[in-house]
Coordinates of C-alpha atoms and ligand atoms in Angstrom, one line a residue:
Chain F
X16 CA 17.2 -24.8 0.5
X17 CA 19.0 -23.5 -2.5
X18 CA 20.7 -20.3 -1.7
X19 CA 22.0 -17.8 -4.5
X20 CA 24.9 -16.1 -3.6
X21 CA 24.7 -13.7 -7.0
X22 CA 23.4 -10.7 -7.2
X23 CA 21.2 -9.5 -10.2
X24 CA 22.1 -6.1 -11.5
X25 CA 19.8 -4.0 -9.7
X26 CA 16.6 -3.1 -11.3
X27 CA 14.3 -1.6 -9.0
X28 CA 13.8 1.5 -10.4
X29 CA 10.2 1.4 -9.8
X30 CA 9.3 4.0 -7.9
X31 CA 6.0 3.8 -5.9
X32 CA 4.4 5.7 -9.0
X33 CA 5.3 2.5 -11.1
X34 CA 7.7 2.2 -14.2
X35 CA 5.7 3.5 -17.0
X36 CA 8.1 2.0 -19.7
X37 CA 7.2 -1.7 -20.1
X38 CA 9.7 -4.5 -20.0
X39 CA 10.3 -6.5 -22.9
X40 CA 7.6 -9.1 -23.3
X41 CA 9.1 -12.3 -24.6
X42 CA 9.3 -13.1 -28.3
X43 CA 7.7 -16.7 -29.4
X44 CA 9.8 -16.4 -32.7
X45 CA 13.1 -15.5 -30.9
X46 CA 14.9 -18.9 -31.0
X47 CA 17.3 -18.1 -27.8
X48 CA 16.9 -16.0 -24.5
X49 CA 20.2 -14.7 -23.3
X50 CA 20.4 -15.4 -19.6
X51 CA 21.3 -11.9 -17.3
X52 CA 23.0 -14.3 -14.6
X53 CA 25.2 -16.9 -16.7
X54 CA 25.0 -15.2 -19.6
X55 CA 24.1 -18.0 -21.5
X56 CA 21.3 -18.4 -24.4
X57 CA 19.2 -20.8 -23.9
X58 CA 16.9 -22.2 -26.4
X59 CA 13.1 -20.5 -25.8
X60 CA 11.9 -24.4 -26.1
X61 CA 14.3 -25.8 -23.1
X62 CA 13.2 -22.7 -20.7
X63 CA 9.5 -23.7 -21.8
X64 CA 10.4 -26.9 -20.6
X65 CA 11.4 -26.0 -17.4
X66 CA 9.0 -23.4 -16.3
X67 CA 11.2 -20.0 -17.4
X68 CA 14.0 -21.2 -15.3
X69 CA 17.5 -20.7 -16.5
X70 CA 20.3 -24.1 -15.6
X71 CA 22.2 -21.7 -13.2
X72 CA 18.8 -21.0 -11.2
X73 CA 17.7 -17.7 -12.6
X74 CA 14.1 -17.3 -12.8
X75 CA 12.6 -15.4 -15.8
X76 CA 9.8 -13.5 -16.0
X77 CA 6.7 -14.7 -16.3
X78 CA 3.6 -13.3 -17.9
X79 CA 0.1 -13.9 -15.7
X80 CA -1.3 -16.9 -18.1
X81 CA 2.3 -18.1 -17.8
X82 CA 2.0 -18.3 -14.3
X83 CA -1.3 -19.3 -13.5
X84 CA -0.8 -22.7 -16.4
X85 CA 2.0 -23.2 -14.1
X86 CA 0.4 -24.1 -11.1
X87 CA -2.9 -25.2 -11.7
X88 CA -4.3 -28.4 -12.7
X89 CA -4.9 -28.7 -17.0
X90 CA -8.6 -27.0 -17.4
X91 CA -9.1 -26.1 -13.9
X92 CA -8.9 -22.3 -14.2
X93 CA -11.6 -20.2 -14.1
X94 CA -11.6 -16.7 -15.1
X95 CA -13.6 -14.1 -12.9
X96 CA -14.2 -10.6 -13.4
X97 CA -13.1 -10.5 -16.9
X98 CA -15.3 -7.5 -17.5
X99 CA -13.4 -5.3 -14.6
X100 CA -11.7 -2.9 -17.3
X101 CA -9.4 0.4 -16.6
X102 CA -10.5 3.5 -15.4
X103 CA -9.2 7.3 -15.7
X104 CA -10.6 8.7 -13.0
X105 CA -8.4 12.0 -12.6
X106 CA -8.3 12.3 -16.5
X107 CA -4.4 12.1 -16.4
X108 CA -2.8 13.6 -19.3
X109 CA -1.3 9.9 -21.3
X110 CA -2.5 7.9 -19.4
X111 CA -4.8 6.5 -22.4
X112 CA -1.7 6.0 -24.8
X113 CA -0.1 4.1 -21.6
X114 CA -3.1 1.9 -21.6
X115 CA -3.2 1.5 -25.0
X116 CA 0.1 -0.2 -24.9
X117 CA 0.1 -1.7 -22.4
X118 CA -3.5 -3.8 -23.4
X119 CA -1.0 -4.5 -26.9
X120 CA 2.1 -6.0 -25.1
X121 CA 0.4 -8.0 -22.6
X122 CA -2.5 -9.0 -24.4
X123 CA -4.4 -8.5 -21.1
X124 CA -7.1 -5.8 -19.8
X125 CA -5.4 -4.8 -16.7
X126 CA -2.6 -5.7 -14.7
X127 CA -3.9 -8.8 -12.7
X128 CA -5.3 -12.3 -13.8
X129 CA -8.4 -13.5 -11.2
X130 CA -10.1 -16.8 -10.5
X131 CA -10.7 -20.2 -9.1
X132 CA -8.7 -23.1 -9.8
X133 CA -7.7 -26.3 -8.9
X134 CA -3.9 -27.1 -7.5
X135 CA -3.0 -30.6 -7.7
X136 CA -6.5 -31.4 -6.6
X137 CA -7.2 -29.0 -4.2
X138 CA -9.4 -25.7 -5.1
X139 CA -8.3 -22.1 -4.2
X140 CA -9.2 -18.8 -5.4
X141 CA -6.1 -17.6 -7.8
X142 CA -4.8 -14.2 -8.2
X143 CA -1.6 -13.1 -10.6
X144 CA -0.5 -10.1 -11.2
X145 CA 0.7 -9.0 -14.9
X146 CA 4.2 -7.9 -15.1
X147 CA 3.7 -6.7 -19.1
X148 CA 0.7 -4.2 -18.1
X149 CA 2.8 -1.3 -16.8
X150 CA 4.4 -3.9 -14.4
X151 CA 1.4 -4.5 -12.7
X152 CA 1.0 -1.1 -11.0
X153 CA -2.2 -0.9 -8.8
X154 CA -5.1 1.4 -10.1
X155 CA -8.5 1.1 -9.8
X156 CA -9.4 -2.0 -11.9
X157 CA -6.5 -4.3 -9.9
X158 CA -7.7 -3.0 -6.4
X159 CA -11.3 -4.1 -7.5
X160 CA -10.6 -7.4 -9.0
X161 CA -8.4 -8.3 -5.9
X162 CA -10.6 -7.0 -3.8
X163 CA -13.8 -9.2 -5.6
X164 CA -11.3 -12.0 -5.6
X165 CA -11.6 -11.7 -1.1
X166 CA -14.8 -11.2 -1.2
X167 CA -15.4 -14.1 -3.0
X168 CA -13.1 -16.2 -1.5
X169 CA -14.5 -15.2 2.0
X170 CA -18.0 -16.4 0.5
X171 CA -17.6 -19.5 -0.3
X172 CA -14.7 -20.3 2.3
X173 CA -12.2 -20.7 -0.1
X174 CA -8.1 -20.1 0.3
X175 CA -6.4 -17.6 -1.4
X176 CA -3.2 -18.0 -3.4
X177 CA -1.7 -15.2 -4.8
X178 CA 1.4 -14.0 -7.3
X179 CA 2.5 -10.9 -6.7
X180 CA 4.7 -8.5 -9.3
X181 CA 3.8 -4.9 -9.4
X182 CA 6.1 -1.5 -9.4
X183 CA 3.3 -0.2 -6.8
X184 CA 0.2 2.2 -6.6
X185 CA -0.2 3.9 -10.5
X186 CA 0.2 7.1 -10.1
X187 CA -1.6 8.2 -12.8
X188 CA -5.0 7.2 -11.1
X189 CA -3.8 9.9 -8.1
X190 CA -5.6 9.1 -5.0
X191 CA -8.0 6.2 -6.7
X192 CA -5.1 3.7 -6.5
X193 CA -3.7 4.9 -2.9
X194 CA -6.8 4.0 -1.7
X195 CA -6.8 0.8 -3.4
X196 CA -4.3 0.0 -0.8
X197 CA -7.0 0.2 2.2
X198 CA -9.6 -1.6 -0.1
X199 CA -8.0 -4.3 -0.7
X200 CA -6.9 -4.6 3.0
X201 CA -9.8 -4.3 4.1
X202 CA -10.9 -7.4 2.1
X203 CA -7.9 -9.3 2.9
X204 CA -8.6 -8.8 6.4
X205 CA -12.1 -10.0 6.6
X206 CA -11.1 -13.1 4.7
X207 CA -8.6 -13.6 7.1
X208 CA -11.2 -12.9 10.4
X209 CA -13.5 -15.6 9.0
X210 CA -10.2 -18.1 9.9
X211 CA -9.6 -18.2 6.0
X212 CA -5.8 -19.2 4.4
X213 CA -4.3 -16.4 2.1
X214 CA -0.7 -17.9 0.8
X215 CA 1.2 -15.0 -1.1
X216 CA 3.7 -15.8 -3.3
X217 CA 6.5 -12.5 -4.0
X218 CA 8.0 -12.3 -7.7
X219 CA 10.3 -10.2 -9.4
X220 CA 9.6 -7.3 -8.5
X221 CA 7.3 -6.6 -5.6
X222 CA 7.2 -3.0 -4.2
X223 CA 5.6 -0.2 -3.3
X224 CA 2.1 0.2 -2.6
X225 CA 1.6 -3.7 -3.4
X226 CA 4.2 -4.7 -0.7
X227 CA 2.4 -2.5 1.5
X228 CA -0.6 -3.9 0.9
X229 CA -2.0 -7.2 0.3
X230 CA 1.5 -8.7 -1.1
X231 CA 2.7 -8.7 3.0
X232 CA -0.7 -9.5 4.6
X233 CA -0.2 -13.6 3.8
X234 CA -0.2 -15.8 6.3
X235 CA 1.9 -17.5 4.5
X236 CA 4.5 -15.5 2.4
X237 CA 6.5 -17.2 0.1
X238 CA 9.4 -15.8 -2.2
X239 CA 11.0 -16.6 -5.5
X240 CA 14.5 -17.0 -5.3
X241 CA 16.3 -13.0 -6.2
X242 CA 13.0 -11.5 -6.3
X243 CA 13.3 -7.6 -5.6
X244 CA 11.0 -7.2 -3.0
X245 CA 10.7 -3.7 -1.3
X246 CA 8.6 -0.5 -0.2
X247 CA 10.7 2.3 -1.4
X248 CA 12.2 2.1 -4.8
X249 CA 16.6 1.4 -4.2
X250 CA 17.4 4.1 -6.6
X251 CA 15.5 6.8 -4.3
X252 CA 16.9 5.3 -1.0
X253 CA 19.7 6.0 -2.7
X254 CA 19.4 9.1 -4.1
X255 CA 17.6 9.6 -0.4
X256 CA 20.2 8.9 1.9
X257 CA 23.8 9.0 -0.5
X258 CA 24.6 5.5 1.1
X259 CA 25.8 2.5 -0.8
X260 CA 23.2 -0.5 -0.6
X261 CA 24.1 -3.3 1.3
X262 CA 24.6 -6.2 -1.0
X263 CA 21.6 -8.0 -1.9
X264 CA 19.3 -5.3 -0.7
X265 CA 15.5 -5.9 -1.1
X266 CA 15.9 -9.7 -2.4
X267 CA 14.1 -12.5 -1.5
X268 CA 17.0 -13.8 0.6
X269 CA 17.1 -10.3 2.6
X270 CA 13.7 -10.4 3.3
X271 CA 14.2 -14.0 4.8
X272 CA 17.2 -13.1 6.8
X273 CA 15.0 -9.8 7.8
X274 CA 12.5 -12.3 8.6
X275 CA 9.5 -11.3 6.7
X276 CA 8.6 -14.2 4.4
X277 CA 8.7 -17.9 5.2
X278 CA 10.5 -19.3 2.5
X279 CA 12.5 -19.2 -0.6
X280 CA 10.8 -21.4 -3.0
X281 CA 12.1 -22.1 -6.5
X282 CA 9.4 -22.6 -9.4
X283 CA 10.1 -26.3 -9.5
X284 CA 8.9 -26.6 -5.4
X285 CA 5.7 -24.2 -6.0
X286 CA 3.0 -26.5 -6.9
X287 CA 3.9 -29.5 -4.7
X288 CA 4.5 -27.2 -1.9
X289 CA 1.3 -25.2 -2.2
X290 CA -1.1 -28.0 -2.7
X291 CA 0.4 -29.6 0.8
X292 CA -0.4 -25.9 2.4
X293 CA -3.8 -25.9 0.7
X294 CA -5.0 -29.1 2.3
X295 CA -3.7 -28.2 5.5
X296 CA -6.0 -24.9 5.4
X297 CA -9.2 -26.3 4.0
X298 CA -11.4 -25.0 6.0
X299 CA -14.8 -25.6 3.9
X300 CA -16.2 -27.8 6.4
X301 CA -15.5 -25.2 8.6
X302 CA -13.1 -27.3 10.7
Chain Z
X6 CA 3.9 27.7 -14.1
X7 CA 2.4 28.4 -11.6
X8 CA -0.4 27.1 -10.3
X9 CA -3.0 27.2 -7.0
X10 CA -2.6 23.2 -6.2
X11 CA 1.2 23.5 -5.7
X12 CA 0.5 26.6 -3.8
X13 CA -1.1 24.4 -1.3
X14 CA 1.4 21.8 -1.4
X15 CA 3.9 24.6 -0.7
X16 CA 1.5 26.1 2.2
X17 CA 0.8 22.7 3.9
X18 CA 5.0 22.4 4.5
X19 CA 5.3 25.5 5.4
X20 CA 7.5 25.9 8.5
X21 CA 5.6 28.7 9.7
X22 CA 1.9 26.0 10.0
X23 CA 1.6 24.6 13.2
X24 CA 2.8 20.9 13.4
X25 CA 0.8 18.2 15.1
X26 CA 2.2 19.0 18.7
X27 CA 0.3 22.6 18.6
X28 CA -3.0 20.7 17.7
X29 CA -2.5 18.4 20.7
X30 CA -1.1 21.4 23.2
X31 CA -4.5 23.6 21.9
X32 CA -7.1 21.4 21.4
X33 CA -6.9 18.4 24.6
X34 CA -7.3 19.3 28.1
X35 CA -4.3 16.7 29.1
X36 CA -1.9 14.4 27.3
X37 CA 0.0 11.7 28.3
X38 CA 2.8 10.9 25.9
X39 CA 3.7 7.4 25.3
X40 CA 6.7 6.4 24.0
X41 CA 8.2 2.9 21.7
X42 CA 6.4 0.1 19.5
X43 CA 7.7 -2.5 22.4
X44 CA 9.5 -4.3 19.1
X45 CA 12.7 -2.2 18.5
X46 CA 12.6 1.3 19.0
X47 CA 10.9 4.8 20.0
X48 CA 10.4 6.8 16.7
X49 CA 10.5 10.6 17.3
X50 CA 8.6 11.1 13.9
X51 CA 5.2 9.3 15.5
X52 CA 4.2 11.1 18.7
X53 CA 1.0 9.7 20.4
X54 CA -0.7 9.3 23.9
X55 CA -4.2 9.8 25.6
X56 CA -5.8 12.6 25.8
X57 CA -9.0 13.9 27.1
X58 CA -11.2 15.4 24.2
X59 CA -13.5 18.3 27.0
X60 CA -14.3 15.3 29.4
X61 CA -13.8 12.0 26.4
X62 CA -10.6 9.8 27.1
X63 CA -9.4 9.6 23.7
X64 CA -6.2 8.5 22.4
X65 CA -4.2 10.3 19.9
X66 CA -1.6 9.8 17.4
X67 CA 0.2 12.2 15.1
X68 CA 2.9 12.4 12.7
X69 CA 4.8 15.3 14.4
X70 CA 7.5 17.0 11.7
X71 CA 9.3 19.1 14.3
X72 CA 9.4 23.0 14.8
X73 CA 13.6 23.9 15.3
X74 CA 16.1 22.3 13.4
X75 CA 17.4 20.1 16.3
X76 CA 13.8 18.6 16.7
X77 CA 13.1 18.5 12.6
X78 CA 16.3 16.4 12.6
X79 CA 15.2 14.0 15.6
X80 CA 11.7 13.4 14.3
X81 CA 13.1 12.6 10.7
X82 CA 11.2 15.9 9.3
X83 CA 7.7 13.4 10.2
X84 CA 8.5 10.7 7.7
X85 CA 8.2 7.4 9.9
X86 CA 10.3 4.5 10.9
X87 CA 8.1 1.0 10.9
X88 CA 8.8 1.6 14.4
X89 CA 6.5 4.3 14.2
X90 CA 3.7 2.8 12.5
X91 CA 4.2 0.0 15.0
X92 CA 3.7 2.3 17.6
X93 CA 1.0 3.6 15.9
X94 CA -0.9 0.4 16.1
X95 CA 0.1 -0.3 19.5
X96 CA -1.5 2.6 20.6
X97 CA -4.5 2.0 18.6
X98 CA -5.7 -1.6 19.9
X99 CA -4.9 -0.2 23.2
X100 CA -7.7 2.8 22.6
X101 CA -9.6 -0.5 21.6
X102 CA -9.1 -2.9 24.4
X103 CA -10.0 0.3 26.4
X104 CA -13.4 1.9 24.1
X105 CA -11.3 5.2 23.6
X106 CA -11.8 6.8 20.1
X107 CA -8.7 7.4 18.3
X108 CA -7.8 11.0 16.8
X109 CA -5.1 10.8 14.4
X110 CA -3.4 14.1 13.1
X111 CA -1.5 13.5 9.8
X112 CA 1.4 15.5 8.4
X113 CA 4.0 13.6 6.5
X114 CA 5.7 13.5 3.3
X115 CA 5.5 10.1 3.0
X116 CA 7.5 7.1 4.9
X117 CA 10.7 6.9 6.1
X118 CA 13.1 6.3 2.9
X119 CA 16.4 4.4 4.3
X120 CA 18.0 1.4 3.9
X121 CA 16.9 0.6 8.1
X122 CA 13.5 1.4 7.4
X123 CA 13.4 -1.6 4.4
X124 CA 15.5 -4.3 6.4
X125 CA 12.8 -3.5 9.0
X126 CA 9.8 -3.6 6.7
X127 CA 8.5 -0.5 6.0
X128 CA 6.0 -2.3 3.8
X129 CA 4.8 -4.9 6.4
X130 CA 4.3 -2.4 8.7
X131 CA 1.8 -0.6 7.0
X132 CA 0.1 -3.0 5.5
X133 CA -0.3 -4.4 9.3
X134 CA -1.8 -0.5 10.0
X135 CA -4.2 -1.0 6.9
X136 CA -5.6 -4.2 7.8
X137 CA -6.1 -3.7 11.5
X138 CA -7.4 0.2 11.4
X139 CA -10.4 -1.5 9.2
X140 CA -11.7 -3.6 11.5
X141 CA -10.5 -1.5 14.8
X142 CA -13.2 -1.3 17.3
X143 CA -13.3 1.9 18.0
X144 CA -14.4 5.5 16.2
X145 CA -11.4 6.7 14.2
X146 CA -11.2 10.0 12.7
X147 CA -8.4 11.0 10.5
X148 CA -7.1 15.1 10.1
X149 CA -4.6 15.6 7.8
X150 CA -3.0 19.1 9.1
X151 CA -0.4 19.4 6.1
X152 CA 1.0 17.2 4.2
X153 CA -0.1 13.8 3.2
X154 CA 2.2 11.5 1.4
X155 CA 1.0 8.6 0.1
X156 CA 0.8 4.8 1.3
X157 CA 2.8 6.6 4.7
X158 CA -0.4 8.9 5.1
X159 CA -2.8 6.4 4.1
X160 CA -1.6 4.0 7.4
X161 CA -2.9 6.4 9.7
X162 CA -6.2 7.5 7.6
X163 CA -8.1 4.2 7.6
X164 CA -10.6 5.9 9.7
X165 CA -14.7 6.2 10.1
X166 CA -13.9 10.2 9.0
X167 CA -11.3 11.9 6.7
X168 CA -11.0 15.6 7.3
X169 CA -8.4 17.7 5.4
X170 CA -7.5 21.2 6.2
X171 CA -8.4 23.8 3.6
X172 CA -4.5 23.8 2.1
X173 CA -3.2 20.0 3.2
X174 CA -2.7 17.9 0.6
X175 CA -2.9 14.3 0.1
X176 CA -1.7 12.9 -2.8
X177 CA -0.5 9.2 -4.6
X178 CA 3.1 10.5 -4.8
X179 CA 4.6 13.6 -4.7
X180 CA 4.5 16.4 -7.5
X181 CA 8.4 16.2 -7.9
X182 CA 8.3 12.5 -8.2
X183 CA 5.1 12.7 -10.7
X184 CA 7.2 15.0 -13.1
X185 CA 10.6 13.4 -12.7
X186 CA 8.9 9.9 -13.7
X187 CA 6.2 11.8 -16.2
X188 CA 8.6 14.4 -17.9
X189 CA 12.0 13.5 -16.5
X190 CA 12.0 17.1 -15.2
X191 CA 11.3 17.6 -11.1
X192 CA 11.3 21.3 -11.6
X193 CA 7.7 20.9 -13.4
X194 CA 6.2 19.9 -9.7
X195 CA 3.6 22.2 -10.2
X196 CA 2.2 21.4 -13.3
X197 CA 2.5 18.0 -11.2
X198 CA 0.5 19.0 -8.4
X199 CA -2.4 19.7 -10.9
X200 CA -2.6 16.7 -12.4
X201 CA -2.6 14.6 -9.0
X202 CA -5.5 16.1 -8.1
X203 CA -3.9 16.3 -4.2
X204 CA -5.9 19.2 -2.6
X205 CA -8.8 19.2 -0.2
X206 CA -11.2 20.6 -2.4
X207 CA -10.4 17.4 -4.9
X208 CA -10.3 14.8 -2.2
X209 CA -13.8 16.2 -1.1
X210 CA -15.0 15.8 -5.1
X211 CA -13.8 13.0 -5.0
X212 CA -15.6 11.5 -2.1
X213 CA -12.3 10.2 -0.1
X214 CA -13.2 13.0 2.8
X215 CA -16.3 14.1 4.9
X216 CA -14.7 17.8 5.6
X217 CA -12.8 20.8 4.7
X218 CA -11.5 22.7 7.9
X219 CA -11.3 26.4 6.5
X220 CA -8.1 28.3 7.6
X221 CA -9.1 31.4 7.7
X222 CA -7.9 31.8 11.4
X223 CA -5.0 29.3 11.2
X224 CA -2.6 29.0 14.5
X225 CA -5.2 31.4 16.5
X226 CA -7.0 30.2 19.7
X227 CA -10.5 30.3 17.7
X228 CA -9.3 27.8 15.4
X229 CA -8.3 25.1 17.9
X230 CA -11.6 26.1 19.1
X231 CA -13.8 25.5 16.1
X232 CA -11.7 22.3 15.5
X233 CA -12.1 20.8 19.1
X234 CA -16.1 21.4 18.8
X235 CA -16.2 19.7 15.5
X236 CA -14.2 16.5 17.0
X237 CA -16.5 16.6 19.8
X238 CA -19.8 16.5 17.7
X239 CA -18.3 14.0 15.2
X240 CA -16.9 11.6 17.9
X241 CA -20.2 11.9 20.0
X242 CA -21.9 10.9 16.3
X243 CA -19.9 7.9 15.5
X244 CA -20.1 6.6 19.2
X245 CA -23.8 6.5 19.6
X246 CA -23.4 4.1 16.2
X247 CA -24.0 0.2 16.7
X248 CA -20.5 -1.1 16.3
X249 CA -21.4 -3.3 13.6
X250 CA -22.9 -0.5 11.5
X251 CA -19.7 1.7 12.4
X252 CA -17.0 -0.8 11.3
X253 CA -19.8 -1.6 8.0
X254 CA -19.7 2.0 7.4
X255 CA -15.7 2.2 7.3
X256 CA -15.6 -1.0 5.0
X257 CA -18.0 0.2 2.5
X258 CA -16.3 3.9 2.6
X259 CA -13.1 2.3 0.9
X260 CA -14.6 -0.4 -0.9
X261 CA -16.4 2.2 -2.7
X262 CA -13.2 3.5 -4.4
X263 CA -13.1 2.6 -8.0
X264 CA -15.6 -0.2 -7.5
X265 CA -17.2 -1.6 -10.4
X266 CA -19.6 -4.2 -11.2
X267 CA -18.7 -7.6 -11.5
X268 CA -20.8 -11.1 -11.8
Ligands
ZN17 ZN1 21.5 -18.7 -16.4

């Protein structure tokens, strides 16, 4: 297993509220990325080529349709729930104008991607979550699809994979999204009491309400390698408690030493990897 | 500004409310504490035992902030460890193995913030707490006696019934968090605090809560009273359900939340 013994510049400033100020989404006409770790620029057209990942092993961001032509077979994916579309709920003062941008840098509705799909052969309900609409926070319209997505799933006696990458519960749906937390529990939970598989993968960054939801209810719970993964945002701990963070606080390979994933699992090893964990779960014939 | 929600949210911290101790002392004829998740670690901030409810065995669980100093400080000021959430849950599948209802009292700005609490995970541990509260086999009903901070609230409130005191508060994050992400400025909490829509009054609009427990009497022996009575008529309610029906019920309450229609 590949360990990475450098640490990213901390950017978990996500607060359980969830950034509101969107990451850069990548430029098609940029002819180079520069490269945080090695500080290298690569040509966009030899990180297409190997799935966003940087020579010296840094993984870059990924948008949803990114991800999800990634790991599943050429034509296989299925869109569900397309018409699930935000909500303001609380009628929070900007939230619209935050919507409105976020819809134009992601090109997406809301912050996660739902459907069936094949991988390598084997079929699997697919969830990712959008890192380009506000960094997939949780409101209304993800808990639902997700939700849907279990329900679904638990239907037809399907397995589960899902990318996660979210700054947390968006606060500017108040109480709405909290709750999405126990909704889509809920539905995780029944899929999982009808002895179905549920494989999370964690991306950069996973906190929050997301990580205390359905991003830690896998049974299997995969990483990326130097994903920030954590409940509480580091900047508040912090702030909180006026201690230095240990090095390599809320990454991947803390969470593994910590013990609460499975494995680090470079972008390369994904697909092979989950289509071996897929077959081992089918559980259609109800085995 | 001023305004009446962030009156509540500074009424429900109060140190002058009662904390979740004087609701068990007033309001159960006995109470056995019990102590540690069996994992790692007693937390102070999480106090819980069995109870009897008039005659009812039931098992209880608070989030206790402290009354002096020395005890604020030992019970983390009621923002729990995993450990406590842990403990939590150990309590709660006990009440289950046993049929005893579960009363949980809720007053907490939120979960434990620390580097321990993360290494530990803070995250897994209530998302453990929101999974197995849905489908617990038991009657579950949920009081929030102050304050009730987010996704650290929320893992003791997956109950059958919500009930908020007339000034608790529940809310997604809290008012000084809102403004310093929303306007960069914490001292605006109280425009904040309007916004969230984090009182009783808006959770009951809302539909996230059955009841508003008026406070007109707050502290006084009449009070416990009125609240014991009302536990007792609820619980007896919820425990002549059919389990299946029950455990529907809770389901549907949450999936309800922002639901939409889809295909
Ligand atoms: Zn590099």
């Amino acid at each position: 297993m590949a360990f990475f013994n450098f640490r990213l510049q901390p950017k978990n400033e996500l607060e359980k509220g969830g950034r509101t100020s969107a990451p850069v989404q990548s430029d098609e006409s940029e002819p180079e990325k520069k490269c945080p770790n090695c500080h290298k620029d690569i040509p966009i057209s030899e990180l297409a080529g190997n799935l966003n990942v940087c020579s010296c092993g840094y993984h870059f961001r990924l948008n949803s349709r990114q991800r999800i032509g990634m790991i599943t077979d050429k034509g296989s994916f299925k869109e569900l729930f397309t018409e699930v579309d935000y909500s303001d709920p609380i009628d929070f003062p900007g939230y619209q104008d935050k919507i409105d941008s976020a819809k134009n840098l992601s090109k997406e509705k809301e912050g996660v991607v739902c459907g069936t799909a094949k991988i390598g052969g084997e079929d699997c309900c697919i969830f990712a979550m959008e890192p380009y609409f506000m960094m997939g926070s949780m409101g209304t319209a993800v808990g639902e699809k997700v939700t849907s997505l279990f329900e679904y799933a638990t239907e037809h006696r399907m397995s589960v994979v899902g990318f996660t990458v979210s700054g947390g519960a968006r606060m500017q749906e108040g109480l709405f999204s909290l709750l999405q937390m126990a909704k889509t529990s809920g539905a995780v939970k029944r899929h999982n009491d009808a002895g179905l598989f549920y494989l999370t993968v964690l991306t950069d960054p996973t906190t929050g309400g997301v990580t205390a939801s359905f991003a830690m209810e896998g049974d299997i719970i995969l990483a990326e390698p130097s994903a920030t993964v954590g409940f509480a945002g580091a900047r508040v701990i912090e702030q909180t408690t006026k201690k230095a963070l240990p090095k390599g606080f809320q990454t991947s390979e803390f969470l593994l030493k910590h013990g609460f994933v499975d494995a680090i699992v470079s972008r390369q090893r994904q697909k092979t990897l989950i289509r071996h964990l897929l077959k081992i779960h089918d559980r259609r014939e109800g085995v | 500004m001023k305004t009446e929600a962030y009156e509540k949210v500074r009424t429900a911290r109060s140190n002058s409310r009662p904390t979740s101790i004087d609701y068990i002392h007033h309001i159960f004829d006995v109470f056995f504490e019990m102590h540690g998740d069996r994992k790692f670690a007693d937390d102070g901030a999480v106090v819980g035992g069995i109870a009897l409810l008039n005659d009812l065995p039931v098992t209880v669980i608070s989030i206790e902030k402290g009354r002096s100093v020395k005890e604020r400080m030992a019970r983390s000021f009621g923002a729990p460890q995993p450990e406590g959430y842990r403990k939590a849950l150990r309590l709660m599948k006990q009440a289950e193995k046993f049929g005893r209802p579960v009363i949980c009292l809720i007053d907490t700005s939120g979960a434990y913030c620390g580097i321990g609490a993360e290494e530990r995970g803070q995250g897994q541990a209530i998302a453990d707490n929101l999974m197995e509260m849905m489908t617990l086999k038991t009657p579950v009903i949920s009081v929030f006696v102050g304050e009730g901070g987010s996704g650290g609230a929320l893992a003791l409130a997956v109950a059958d019934r919500v009930w908020m005191l007339e000034n608790a508060v529940y809310s997604v994050i809290s008012p000084e968090g809102c403004a310093s992400i929303l306007w960069k400025d914490s001292s605006r909490a109280s425009e904040a605090a309007e916004v969230l829509k984090l009182t009783a009054e808006d959770s009951y609009e809302n539909g996230f809560i059955e009841k508003v427990i008026s406070e007109g009497d707050i502290g006084e022996d009449s009070f416990y009273e009125r609240l014991k009575w009302e536990l007792i008529w609820e619980m007896n309610a919820l425990r002549d359900k059919p389990l299946e029906e029950l455990l529907e019920e809770r389901y549907q309450k949450f999936r309800k939340v922002g639901a939409q229609e889809t295909d």
